[in-house]
PDB file of C-alpha atoms in Angstrom:
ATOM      1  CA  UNK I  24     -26.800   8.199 -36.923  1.00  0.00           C
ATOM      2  CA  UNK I  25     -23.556   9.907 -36.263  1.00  0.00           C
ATOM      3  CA  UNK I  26     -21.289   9.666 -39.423  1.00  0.00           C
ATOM      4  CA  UNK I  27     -18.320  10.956 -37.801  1.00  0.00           C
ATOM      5  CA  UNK I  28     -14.959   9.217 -38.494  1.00  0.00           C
ATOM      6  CA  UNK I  29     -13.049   8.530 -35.384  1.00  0.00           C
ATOM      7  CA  UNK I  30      -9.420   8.144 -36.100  1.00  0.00           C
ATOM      8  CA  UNK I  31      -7.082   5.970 -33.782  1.00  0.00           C
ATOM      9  CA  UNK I  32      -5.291   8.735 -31.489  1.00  0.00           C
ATOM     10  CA  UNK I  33      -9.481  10.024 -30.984  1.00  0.00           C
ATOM     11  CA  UNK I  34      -9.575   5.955 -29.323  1.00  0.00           C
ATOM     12  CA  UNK I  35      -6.275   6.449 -27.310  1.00  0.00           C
ATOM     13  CA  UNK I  36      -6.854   9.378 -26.484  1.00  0.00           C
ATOM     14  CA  UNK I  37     -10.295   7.779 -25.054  1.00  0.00           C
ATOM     15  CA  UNK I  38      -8.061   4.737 -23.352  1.00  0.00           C
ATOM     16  CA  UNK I  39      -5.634   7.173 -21.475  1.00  0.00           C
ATOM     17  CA  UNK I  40      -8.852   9.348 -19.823  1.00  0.00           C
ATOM     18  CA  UNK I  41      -9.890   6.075 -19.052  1.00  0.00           C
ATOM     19  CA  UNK I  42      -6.823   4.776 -16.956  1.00  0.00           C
ATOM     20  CA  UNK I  43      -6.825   8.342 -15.328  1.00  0.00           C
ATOM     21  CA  UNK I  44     -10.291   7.751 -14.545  1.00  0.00           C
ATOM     22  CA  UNK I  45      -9.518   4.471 -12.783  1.00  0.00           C
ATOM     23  CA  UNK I  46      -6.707   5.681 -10.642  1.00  0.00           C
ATOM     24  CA  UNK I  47      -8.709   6.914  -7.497  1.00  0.00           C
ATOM     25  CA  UNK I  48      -6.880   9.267  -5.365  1.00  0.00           C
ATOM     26  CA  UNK I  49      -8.064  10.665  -1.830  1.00  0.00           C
ATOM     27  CA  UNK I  50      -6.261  12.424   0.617  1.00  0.00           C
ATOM     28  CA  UNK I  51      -6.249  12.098   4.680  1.00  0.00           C
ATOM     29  CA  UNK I  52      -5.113  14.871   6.805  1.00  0.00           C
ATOM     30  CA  UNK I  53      -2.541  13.920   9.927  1.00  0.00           C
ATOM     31  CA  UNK I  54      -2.287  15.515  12.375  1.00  0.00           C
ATOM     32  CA  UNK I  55       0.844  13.751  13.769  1.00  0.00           C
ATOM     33  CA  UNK I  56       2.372  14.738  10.485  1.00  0.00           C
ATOM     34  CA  UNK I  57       0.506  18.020  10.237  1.00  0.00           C
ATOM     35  CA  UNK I  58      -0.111  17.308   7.001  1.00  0.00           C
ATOM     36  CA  UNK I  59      -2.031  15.193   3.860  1.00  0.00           C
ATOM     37  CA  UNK I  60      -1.196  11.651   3.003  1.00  0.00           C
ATOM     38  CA  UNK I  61      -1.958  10.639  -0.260  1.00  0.00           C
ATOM     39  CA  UNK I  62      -3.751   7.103  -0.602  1.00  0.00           C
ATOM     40  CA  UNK I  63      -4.397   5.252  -3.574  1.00  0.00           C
ATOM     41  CA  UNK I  64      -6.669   3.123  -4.693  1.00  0.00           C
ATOM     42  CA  UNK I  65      -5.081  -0.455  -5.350  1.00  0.00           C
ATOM     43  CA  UNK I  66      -6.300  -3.579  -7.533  1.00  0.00           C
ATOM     44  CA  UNK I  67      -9.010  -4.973  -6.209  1.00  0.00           C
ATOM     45  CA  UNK I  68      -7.512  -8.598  -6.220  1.00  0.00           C
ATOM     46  CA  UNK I  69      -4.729  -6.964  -3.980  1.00  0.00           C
ATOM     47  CA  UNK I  70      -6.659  -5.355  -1.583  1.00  0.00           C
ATOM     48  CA  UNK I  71      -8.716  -8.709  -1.191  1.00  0.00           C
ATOM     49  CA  UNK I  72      -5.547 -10.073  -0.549  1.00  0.00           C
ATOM     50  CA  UNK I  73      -4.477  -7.925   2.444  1.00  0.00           C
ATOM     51  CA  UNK I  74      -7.793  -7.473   4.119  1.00  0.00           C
ATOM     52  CA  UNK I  75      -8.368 -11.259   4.144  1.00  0.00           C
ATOM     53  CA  UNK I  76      -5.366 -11.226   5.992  1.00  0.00           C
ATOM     54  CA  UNK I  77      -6.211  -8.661   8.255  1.00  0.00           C
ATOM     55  CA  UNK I  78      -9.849 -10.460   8.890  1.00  0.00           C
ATOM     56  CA  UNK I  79      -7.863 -13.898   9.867  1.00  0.00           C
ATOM     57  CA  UNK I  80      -4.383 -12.581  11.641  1.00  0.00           C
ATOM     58  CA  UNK I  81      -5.585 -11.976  15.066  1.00  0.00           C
ATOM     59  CA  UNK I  82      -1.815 -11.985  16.373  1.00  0.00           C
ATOM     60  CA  UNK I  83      -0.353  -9.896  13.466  1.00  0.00           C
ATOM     61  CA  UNK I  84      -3.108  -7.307  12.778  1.00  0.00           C
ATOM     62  CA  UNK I  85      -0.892  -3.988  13.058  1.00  0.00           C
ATOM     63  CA  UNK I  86       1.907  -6.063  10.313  1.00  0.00           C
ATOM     64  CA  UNK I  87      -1.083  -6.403   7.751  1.00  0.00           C
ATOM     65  CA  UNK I  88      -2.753  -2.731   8.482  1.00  0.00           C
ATOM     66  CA  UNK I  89       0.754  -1.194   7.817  1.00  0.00           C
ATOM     67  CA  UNK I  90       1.115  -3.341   4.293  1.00  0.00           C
ATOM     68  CA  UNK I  91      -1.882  -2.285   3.416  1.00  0.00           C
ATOM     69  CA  UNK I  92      -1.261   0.909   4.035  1.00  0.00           C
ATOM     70  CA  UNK I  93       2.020   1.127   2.559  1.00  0.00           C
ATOM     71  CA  UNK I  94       0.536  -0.468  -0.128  1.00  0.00           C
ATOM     72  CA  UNK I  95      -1.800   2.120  -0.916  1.00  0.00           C
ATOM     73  CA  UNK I  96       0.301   5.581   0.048  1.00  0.00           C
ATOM     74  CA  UNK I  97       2.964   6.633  -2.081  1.00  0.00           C
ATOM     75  CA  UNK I  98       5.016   8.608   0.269  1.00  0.00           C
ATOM     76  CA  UNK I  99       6.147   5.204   2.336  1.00  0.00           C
ATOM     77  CA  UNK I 100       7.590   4.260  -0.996  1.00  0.00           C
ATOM     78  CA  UNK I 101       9.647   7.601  -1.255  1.00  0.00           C
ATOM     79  CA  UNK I 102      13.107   7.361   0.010  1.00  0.00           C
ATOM     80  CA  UNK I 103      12.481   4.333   1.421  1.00  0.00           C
ATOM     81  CA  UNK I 104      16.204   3.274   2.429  1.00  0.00           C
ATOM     82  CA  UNK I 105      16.821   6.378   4.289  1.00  0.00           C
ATOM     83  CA  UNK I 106      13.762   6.638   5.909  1.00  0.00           C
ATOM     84  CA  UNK I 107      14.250   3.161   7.342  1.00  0.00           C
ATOM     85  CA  UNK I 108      17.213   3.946   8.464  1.00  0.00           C
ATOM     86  CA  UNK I 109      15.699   6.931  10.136  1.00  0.00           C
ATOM     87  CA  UNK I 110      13.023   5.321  11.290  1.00  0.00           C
ATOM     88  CA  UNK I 111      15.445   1.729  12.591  1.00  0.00           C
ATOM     89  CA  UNK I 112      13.196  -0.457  11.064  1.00  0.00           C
ATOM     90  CA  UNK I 113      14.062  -3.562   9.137  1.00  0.00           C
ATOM     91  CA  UNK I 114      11.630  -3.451   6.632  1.00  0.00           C
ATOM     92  CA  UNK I 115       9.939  -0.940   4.001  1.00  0.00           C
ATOM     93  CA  UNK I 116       5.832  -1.847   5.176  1.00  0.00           C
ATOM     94  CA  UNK I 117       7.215  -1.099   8.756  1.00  0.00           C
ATOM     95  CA  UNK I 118       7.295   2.548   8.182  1.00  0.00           C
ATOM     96  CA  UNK I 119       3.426   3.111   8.341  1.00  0.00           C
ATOM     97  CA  UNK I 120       3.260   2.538  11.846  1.00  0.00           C
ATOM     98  CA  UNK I 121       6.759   4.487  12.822  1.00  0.00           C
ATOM     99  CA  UNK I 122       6.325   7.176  11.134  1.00  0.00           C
ATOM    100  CA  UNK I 123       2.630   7.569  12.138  1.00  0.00           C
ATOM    101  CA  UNK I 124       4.374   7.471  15.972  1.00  0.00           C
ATOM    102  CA  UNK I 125       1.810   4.588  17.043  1.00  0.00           C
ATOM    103  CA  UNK I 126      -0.925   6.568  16.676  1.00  0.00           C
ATOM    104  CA  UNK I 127      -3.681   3.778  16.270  1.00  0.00           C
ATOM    105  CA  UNK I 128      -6.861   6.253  15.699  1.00  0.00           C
ATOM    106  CA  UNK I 129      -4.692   7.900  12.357  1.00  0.00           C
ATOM    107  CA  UNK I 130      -3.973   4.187  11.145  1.00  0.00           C
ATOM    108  CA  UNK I 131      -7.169   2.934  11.202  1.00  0.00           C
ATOM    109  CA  UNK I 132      -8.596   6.235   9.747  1.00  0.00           C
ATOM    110  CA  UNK I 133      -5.920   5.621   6.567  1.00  0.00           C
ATOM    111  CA  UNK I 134      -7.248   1.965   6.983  1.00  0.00           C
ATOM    112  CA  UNK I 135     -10.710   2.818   6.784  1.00  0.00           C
ATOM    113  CA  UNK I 136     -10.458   5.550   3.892  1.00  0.00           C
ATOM    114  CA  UNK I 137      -8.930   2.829   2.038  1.00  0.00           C
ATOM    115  CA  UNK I 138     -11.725   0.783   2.794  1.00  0.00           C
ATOM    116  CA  UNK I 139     -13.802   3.543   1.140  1.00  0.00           C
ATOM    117  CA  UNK I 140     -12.381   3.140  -2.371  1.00  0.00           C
ATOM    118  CA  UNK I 141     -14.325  -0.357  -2.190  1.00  0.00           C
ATOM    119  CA  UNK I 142     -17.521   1.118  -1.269  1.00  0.00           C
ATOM    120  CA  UNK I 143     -16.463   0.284   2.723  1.00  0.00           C
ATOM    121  CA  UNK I 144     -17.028   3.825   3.768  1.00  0.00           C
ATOM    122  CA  UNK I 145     -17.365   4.585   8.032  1.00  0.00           C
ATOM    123  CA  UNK I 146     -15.073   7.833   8.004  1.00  0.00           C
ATOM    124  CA  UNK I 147     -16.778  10.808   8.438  1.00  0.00           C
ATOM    125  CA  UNK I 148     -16.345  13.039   5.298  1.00  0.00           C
ATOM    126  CA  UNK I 149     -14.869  15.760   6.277  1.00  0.00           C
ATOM    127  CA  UNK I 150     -11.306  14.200   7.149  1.00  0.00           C
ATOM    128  CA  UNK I 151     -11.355  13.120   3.554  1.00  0.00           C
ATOM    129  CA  UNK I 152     -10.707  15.259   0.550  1.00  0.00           C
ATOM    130  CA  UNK I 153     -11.046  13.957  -2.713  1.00  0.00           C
TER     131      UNK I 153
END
């Protein structure tokens, strides 16, 4: 029997490893942008959200991928005014696709290693860094 005391900040201290445990990060390396996009792992509930869309929106597939993935990579969500102004688009979750210059193979590579945080894993390993 272990008869040590644990004291509250020993239990918050637990708590706050936890939530850093929780908060998945990987990293996907672009070569339009020659260089690593962060991605983060979302609620669950969201990201059951967005891919239910994707499954069903035949017509606006590329509007869902980029709100997923703007959902999921911080640096969409940095200077987000002046980079759609940049960019001429309307609309923050437009930037994915802009910004990525089209490139369909480098979406749905962010798409799938997002995919991979739900145990939805086809990329090959070695364009993902954790």
């Amino acid at each position: 029997m272990n008869n040590r005391t644990v004291t509250l900040a020993d239990i918050i201290t637990k708590r706050n490893q936890s939530k850093n445990d929780k908060m998945q990060v990987k990293y996907y390396k672009s070569e339009v942008l020659d260089t690593e996009i962060e991605i983060r792992k979302i609620p669950l509930q969201r990201y059951m959200e967005l891919s239910e869309r994707l499954a069903e929106d035949n017509i606006n597939t590329i509007d869902t991928m980029n709100e997923i993935i703007y959902e999921c990579c911080p640096i969409f969500k940095t200077n987000t005014q002046e980079a759609m102004e940049a960019y001429g688009v309307a609309e923050p979750i437009d930037l994915p696709s802009v910004v990525l210059e089209d490139q369909l193979n480098e979406i749905k590579d962010i798409i799938e290693v997002i995919n991979s945080f739900y145990g939805l894993d086809k990329i090959k390993d070695d364009e993902v860094k954790n």
